[in-house]
Structures are given as C-alpha cells and as structure tokens.
Coordinates of N, CA, C and O in Angstrom, one line a residue:
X1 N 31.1 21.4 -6.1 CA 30.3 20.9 -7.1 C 29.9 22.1 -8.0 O 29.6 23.2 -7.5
X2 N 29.9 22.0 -8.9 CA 30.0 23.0 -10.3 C 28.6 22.9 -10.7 O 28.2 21.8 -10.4
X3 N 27.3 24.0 -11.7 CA 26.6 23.9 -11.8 C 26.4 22.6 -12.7 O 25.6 21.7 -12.4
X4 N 27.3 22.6 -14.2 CA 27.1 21.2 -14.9 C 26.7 19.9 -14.1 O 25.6 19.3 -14.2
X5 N 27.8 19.6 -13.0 CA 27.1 18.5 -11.9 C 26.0 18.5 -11.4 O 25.5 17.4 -11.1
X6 N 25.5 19.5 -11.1 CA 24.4 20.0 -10.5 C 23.4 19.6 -11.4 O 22.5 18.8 -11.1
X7 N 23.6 20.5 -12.9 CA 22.3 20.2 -13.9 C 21.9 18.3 -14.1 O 20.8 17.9 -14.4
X8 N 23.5 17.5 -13.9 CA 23.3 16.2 -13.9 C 22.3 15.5 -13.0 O 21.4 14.7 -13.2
X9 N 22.6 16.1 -12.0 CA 22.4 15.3 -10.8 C 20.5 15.6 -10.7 O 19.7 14.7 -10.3
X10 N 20.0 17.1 -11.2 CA 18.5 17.4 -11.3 C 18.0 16.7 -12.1 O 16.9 16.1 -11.7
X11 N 18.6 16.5 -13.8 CA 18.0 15.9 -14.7 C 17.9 14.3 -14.1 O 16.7 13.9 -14.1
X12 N 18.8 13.5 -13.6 CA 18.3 12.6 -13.3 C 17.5 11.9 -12.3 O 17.2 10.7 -12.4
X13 N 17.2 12.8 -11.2 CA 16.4 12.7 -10.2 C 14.7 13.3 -10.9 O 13.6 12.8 -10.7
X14 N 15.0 14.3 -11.8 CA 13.8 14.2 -12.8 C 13.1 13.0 -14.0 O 12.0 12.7 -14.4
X15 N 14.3 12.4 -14.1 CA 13.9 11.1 -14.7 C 13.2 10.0 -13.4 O 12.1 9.4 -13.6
X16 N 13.9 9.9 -12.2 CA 13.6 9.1 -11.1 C 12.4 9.3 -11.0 O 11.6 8.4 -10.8
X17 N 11.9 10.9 -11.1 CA 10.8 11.1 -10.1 C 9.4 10.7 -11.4 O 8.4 10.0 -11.2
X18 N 9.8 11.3 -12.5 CA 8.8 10.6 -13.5 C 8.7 9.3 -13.6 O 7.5 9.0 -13.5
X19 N 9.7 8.2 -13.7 CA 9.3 7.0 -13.6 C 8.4 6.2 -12.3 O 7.6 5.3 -12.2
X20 N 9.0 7.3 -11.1 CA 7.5 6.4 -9.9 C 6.2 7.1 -10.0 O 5.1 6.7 -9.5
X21 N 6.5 8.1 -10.7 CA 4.7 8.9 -11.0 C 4.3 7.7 -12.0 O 3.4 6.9 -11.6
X22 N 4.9 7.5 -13.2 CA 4.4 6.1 -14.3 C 4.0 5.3 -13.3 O 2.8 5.1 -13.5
X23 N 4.3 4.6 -12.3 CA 4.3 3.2 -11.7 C 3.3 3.8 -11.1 O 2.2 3.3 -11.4
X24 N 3.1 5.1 -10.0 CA 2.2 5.0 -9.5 C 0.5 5.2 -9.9 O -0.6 5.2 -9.3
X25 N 1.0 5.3 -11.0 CA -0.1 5.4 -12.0 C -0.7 4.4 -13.0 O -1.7 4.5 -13.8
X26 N -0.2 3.7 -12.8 CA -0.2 2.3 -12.9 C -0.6 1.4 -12.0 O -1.5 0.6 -12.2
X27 N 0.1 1.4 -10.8 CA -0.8 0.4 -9.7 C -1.9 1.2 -9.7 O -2.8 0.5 -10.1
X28 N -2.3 2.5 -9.4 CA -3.7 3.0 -8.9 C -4.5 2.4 -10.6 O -5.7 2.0 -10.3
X29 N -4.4 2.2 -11.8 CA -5.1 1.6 -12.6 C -5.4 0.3 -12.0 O -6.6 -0.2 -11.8
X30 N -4.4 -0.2 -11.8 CA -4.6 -1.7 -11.4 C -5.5 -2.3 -10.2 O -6.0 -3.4 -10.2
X31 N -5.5 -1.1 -9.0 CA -5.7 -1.3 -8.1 C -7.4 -0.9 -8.0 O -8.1 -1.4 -7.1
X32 N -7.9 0.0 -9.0 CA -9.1 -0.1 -9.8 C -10.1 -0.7 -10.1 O -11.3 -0.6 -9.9
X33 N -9.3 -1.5 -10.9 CA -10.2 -2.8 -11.6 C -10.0 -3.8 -10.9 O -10.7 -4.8 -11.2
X34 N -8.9 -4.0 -9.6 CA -9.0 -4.9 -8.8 C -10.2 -4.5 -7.8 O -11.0 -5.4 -7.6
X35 N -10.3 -3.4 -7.4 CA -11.5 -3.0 -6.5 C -13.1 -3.7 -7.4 O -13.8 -4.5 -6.9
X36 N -13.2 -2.8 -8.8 CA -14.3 -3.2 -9.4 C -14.5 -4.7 -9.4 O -15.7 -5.2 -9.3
X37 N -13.5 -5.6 -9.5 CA -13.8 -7.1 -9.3 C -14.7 -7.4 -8.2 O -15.7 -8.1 -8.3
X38 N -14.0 -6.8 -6.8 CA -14.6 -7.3 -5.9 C -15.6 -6.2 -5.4 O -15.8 -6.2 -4.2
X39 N -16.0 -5.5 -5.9 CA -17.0 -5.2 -5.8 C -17.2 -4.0 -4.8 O -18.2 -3.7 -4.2
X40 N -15.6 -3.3 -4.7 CA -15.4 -2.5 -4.0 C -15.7 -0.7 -5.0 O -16.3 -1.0 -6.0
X41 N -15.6 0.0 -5.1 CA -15.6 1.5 -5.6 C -14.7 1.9 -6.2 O -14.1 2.8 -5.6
X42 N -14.1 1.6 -7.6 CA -12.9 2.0 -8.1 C -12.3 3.2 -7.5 O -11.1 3.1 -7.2
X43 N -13.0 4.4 -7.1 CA -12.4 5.7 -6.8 C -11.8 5.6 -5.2 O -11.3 6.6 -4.7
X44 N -11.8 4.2 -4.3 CA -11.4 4.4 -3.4 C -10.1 3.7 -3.0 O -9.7 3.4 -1.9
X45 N -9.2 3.6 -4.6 CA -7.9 3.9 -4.9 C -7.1 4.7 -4.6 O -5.9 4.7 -4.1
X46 N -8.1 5.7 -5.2 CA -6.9 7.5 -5.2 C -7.2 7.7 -3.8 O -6.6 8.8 -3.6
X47 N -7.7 7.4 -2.5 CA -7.9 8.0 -1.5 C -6.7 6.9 -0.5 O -7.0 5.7 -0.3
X48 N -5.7 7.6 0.1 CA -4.2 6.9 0.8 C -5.2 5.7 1.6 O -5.4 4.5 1.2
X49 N -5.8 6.6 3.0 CA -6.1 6.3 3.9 C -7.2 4.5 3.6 O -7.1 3.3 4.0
X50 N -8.1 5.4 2.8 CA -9.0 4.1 2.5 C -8.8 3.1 1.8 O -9.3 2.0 2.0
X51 N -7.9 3.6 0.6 CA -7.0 2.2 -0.3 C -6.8 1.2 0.9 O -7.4 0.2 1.0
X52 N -6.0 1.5 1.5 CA -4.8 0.6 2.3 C -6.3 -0.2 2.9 O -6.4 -1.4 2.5
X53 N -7.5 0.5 4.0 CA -8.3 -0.2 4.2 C -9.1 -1.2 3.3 O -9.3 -2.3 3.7
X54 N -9.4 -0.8 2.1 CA -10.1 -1.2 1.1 C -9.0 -2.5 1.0 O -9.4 -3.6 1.4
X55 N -7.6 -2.3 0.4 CA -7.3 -3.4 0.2 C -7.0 -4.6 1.4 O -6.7 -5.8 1.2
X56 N -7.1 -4.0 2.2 CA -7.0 -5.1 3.7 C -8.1 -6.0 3.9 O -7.9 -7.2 4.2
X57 N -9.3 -5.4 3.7 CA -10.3 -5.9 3.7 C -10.7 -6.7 2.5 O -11.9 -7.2 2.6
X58 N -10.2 -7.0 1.4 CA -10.3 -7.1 0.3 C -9.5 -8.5 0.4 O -9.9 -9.4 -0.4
X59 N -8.4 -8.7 1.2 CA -8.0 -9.1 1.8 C -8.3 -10.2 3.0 O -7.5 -11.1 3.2
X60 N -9.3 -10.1 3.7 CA -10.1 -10.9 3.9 C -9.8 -10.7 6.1 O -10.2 -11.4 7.0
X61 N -9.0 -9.2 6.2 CA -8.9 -9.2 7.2 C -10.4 -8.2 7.7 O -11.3 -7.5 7.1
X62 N -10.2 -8.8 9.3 CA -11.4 -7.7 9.8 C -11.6 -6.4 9.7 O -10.8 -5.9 8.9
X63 N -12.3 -5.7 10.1 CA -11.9 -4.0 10.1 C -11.6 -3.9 11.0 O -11.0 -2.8 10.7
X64 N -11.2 -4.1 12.5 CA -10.2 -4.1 13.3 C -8.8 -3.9 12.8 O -8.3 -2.7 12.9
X65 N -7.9 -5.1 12.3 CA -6.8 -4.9 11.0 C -7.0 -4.2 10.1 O -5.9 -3.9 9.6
X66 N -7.9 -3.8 9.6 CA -8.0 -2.8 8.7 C -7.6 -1.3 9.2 O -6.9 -0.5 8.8
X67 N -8.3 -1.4 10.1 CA -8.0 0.1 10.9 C -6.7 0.4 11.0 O -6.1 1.2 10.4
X68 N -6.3 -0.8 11.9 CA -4.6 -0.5 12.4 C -3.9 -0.2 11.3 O -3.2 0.8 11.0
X69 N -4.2 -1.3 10.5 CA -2.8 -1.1 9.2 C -3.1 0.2 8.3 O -2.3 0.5 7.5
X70 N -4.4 0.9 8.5 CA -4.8 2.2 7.2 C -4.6 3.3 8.2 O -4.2 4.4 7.7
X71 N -4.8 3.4 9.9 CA -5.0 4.7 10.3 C -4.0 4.3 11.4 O -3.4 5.3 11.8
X72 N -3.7 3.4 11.7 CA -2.4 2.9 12.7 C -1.1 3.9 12.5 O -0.6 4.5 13.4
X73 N -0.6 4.0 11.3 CA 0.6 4.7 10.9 C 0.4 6.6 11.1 O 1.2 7.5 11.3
X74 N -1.2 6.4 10.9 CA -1.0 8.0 10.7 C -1.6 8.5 12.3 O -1.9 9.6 12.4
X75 N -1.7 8.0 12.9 CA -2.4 8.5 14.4 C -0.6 8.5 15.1 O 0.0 9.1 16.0
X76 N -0.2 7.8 14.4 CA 1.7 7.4 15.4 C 2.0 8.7 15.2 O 2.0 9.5 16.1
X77 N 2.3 9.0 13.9 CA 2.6 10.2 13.2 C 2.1 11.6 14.0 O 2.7 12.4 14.6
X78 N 0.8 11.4 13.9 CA 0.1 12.7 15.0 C 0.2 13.1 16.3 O 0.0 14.2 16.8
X79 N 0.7 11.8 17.2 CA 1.4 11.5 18.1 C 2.7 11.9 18.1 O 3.0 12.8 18.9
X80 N 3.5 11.4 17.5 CA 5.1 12.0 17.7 C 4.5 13.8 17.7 O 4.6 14.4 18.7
X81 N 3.9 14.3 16.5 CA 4.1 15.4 16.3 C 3.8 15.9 17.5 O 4.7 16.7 17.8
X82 N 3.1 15.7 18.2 CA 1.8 16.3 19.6 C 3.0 15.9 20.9 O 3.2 16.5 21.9
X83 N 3.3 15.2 20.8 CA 4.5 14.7 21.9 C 5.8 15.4 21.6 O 6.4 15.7 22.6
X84 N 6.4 15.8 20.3 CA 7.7 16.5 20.0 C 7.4 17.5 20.5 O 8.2 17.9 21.4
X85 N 6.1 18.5 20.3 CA 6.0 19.9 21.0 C 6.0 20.3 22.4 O 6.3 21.4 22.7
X86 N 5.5 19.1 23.2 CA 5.9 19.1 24.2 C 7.2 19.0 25.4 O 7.2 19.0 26.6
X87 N 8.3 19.1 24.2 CA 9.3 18.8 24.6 C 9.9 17.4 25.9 O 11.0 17.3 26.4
X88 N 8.6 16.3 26.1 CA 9.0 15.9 27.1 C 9.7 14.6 26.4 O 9.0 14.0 25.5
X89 N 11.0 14.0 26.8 CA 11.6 13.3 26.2 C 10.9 12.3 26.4 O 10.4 11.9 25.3
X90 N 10.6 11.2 27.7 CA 9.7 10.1 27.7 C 8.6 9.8 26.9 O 8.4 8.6 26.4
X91 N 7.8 10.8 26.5 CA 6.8 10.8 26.0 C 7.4 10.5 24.3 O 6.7 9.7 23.7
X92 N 8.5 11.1 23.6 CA 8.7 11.2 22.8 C 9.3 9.3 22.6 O 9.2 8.5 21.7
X93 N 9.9 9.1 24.0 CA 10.7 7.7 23.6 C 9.2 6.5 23.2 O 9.1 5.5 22.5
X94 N 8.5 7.0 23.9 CA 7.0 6.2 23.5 C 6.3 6.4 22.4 O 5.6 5.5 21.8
X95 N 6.5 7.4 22.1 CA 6.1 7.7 20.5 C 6.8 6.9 19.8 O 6.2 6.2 19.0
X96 N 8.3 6.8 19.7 CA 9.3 6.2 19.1 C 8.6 4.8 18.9 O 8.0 4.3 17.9
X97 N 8.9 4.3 20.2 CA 8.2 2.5 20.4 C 7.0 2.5 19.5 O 7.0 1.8 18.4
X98 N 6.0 3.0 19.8 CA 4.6 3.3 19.1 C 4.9 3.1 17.7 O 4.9 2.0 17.3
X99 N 5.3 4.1 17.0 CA 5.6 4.0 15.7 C 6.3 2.8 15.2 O 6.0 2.1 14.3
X100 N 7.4 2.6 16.1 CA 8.2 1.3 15.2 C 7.2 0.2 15.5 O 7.3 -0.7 14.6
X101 N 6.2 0.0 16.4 CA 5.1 -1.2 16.5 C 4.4 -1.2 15.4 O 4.5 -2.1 14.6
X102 N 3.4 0.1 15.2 CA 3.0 0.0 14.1 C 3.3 -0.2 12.9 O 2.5 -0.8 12.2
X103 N 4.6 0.2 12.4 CA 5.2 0.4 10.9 C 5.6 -1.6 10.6 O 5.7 -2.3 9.6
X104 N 5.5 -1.9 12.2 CA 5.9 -3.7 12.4 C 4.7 -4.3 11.5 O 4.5 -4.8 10.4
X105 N 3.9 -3.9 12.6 CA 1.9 -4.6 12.1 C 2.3 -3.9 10.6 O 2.2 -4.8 9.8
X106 N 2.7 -2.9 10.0 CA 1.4 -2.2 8.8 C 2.2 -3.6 8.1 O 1.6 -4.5 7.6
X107 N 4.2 -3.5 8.1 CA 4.8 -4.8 7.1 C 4.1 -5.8 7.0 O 3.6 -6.2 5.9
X108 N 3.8 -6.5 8.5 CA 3.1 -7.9 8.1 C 1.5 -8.0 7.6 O 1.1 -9.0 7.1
X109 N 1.0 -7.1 7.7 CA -0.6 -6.8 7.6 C 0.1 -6.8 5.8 O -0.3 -7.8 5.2
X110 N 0.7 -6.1 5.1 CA 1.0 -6.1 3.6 C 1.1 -6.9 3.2 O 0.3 -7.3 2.3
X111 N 2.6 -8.0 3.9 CA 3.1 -9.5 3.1 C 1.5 -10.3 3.3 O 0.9 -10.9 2.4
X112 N 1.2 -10.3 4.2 CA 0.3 -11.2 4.2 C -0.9 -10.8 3.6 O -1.8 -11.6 3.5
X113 N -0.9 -9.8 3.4 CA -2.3 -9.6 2.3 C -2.0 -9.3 0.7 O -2.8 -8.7 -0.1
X114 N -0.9 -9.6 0.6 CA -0.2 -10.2 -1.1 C -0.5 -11.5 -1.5 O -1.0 -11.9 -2.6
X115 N -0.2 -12.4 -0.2 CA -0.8 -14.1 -0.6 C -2.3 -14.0 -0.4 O -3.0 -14.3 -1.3
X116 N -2.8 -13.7 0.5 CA -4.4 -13.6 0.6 C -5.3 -13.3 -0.6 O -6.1 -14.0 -1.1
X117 N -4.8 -11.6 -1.1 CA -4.9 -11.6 -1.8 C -5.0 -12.5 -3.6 O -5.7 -12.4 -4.6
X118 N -4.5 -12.9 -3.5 CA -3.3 -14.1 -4.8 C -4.7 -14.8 -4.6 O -5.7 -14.6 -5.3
X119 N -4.4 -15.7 -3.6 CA -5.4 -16.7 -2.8 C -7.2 -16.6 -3.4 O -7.8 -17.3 -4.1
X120 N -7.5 -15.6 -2.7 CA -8.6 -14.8 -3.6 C -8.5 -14.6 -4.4 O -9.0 -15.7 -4.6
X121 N -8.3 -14.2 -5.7 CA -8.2 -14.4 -6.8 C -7.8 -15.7 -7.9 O -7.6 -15.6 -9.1
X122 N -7.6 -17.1 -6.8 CA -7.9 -18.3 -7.8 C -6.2 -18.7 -7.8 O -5.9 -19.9 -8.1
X123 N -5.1 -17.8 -7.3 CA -3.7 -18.2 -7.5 C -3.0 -18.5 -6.8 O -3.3 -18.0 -5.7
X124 N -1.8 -19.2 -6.7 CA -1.1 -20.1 -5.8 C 0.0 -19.2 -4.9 O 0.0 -18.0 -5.0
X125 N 0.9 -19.8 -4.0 CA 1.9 -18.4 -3.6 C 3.0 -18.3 -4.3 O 3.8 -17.5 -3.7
X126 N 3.5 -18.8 -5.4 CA 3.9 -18.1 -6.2 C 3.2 -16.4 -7.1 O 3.9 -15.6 -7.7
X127 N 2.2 -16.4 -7.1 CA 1.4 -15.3 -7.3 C 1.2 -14.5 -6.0 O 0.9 -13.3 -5.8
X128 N 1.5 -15.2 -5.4 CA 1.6 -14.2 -3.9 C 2.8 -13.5 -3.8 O 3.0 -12.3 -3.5
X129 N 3.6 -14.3 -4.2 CA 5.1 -14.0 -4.2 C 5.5 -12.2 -5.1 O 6.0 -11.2 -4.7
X130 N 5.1 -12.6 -6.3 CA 4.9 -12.0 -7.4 C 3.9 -10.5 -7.0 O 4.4 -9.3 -7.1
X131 N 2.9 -10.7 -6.6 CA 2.6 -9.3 -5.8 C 3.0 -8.7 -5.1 O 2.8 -7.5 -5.0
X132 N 3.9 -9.5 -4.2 CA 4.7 -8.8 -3.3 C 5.7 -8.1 -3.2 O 6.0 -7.3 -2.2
X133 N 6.6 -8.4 -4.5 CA 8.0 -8.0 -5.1 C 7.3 -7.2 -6.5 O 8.0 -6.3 -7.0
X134 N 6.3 -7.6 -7.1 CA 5.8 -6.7 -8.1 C 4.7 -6.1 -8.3 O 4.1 -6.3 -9.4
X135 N 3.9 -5.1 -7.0 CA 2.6 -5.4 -7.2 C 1.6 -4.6 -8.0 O 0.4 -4.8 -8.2
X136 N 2.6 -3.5 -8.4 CA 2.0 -2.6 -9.8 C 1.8 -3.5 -11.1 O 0.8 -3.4 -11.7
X137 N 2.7 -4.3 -11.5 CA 2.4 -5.0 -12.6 C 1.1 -6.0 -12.2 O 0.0 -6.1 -12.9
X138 N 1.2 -6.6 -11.3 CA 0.3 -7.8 -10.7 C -0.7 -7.2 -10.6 O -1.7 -7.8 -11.1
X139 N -1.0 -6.0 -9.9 CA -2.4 -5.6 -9.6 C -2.6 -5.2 -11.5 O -3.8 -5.3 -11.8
X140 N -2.2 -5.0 -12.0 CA -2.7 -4.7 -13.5 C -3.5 -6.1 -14.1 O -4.5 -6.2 -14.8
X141 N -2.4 -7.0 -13.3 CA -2.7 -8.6 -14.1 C -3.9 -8.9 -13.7 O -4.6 -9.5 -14.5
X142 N -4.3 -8.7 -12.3 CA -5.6 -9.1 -12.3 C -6.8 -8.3 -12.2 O -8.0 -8.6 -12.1
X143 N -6.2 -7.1 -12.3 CA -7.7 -5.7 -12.5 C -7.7 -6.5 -14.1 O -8.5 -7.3 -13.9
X144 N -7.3 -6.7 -15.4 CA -7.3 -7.2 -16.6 C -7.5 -8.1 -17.1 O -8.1 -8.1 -18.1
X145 N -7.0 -9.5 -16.3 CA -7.5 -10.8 -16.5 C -8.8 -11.1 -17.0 O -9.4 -10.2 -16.3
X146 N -9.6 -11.6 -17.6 CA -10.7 -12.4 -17.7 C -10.7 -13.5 -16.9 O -11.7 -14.0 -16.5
X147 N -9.4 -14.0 -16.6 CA -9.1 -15.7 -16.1 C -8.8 -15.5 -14.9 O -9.0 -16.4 -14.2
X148 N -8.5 -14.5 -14.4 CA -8.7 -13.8 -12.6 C -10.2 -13.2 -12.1 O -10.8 -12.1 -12.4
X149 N -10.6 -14.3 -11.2 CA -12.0 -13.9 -10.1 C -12.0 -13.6 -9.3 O -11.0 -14.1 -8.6
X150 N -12.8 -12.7 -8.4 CA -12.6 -12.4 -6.9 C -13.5 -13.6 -6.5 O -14.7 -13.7 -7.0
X151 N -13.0 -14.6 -5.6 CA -13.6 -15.0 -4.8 C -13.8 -14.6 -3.4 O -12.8 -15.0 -2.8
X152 N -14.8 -13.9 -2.5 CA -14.8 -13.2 -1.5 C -14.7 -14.6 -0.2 O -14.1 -14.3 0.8
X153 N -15.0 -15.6 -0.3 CA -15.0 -16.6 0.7 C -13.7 -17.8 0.5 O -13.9 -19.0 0.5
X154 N -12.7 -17.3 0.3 CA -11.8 -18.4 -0.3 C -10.9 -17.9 1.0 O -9.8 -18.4 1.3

C-alpha cells in the first residue's frame, strides 16, 4: 500500500468518524429533552453510566434492571481485567460466560425499553420499532414534539 492509498483510506475514516460525532450529538440533544420531559436532569445524558440508568428507568424498569443493564457491563469488564492478570484460565472462562450474560440482559433490557419507552410517550409499536432502528432521530422527535408526553404510569 502506497501513501496515496493510505491518504484515502484516512480521509475517509475521518469522514466516518465525523459523521458518528454528528449523530452522537444529536441523540445526546435528543436524549435531553427526552429527560427534561420526564422530569429527569437533562445533564444526565453526557454521563455513560447514568444515561443508560436514567433511560431504563425512564423506561419504567426497577433500579434493580437499571443497575444490571448501566453497571452490569462495566463490573464484567473489571472482572475480565482482574481475572486476565491472574493468569488463571478458569477464572478467565467465567469471565467469558459473565460477560456474554450480561451483554445478553444489557440487548434485551434496550429492545425492550425502545417500545416501553414509545408506550410512555402516547405511541404505538411501530414507534417502538422506529426507536429501535432509529433512535437518534426518534429521541429528537420526542425531546421536540409538543404532541409527545411523558406519561410516567402508562
């Protein structure tokens, strides 16, 4: 590979990497004014750990489920690491298991809090659908709506 290919192959991984900064900047707008609806703290968007809780709960799951699916992933993670240095392979195959369990719960803890979500805000599962496959534009649609409500008991 010659540098010209090279300069190709940067420029457009610099285009890639700009376009998910736009998006991700975009759902955290969206995901904003979705908080301010229900009455959660717009700023606890930008924070990984607590978004994921905030929107679970928002969501209409317990904080039990909240926990697993926001701190579930990263205790596995701290785990492999703390188990890899030990060199003991069992320990690591359990780490393995662990993780793929979790990463199981965080997927369905998501799909299912796309329609919940939807649900709470007054719309059918086609809007569930639609969050799920699009949920930077969707969380815009309803952090912006006037015609989208949080209903917290629905």
């Amino acid at each position: 590979m010659n540098y010209s290919d090279l300069a190709v192959v940067y420029g457009v991984l610099s285009i890639v990497w700009l376009f998910a900064i736009a998006i991700g900047v975009f759902q955290i707008i969206g995901v904003w004014k979705m908080y301010k609806k229900a009455g959660i703290p717009g700023w606890h968007s930008l924070i990984p750990v607590l978004n994921i809780y905030d929107w679970l709960r928002m969501a209409g799951f317990n904080a039990v489920w909240s926990l697993i699916g926001s701190v579930g992933t990263i205790l596995g993670i701290i785990f492999i690491a703390v188990e890899s240095a030990s060199n003991n392979e069992n320990a690591m195959a359990v780490s393995a298991v662990l993780m793929f369990i979790l990463g199981i719960i965080a997927v369905v803890l998501q799909i299912m809090s796309c329609f919940k979500i939807a649900k709470r805000f007054g719309q059918g599962i086609g809007i569930g659908f639609l969050f799920l496959l699009f949920a930077p534009i969707m969380c815009m649609v309803a952090g912006f709506s006037k015609d989208w409500t949080y209903h917290p008991k629905m």
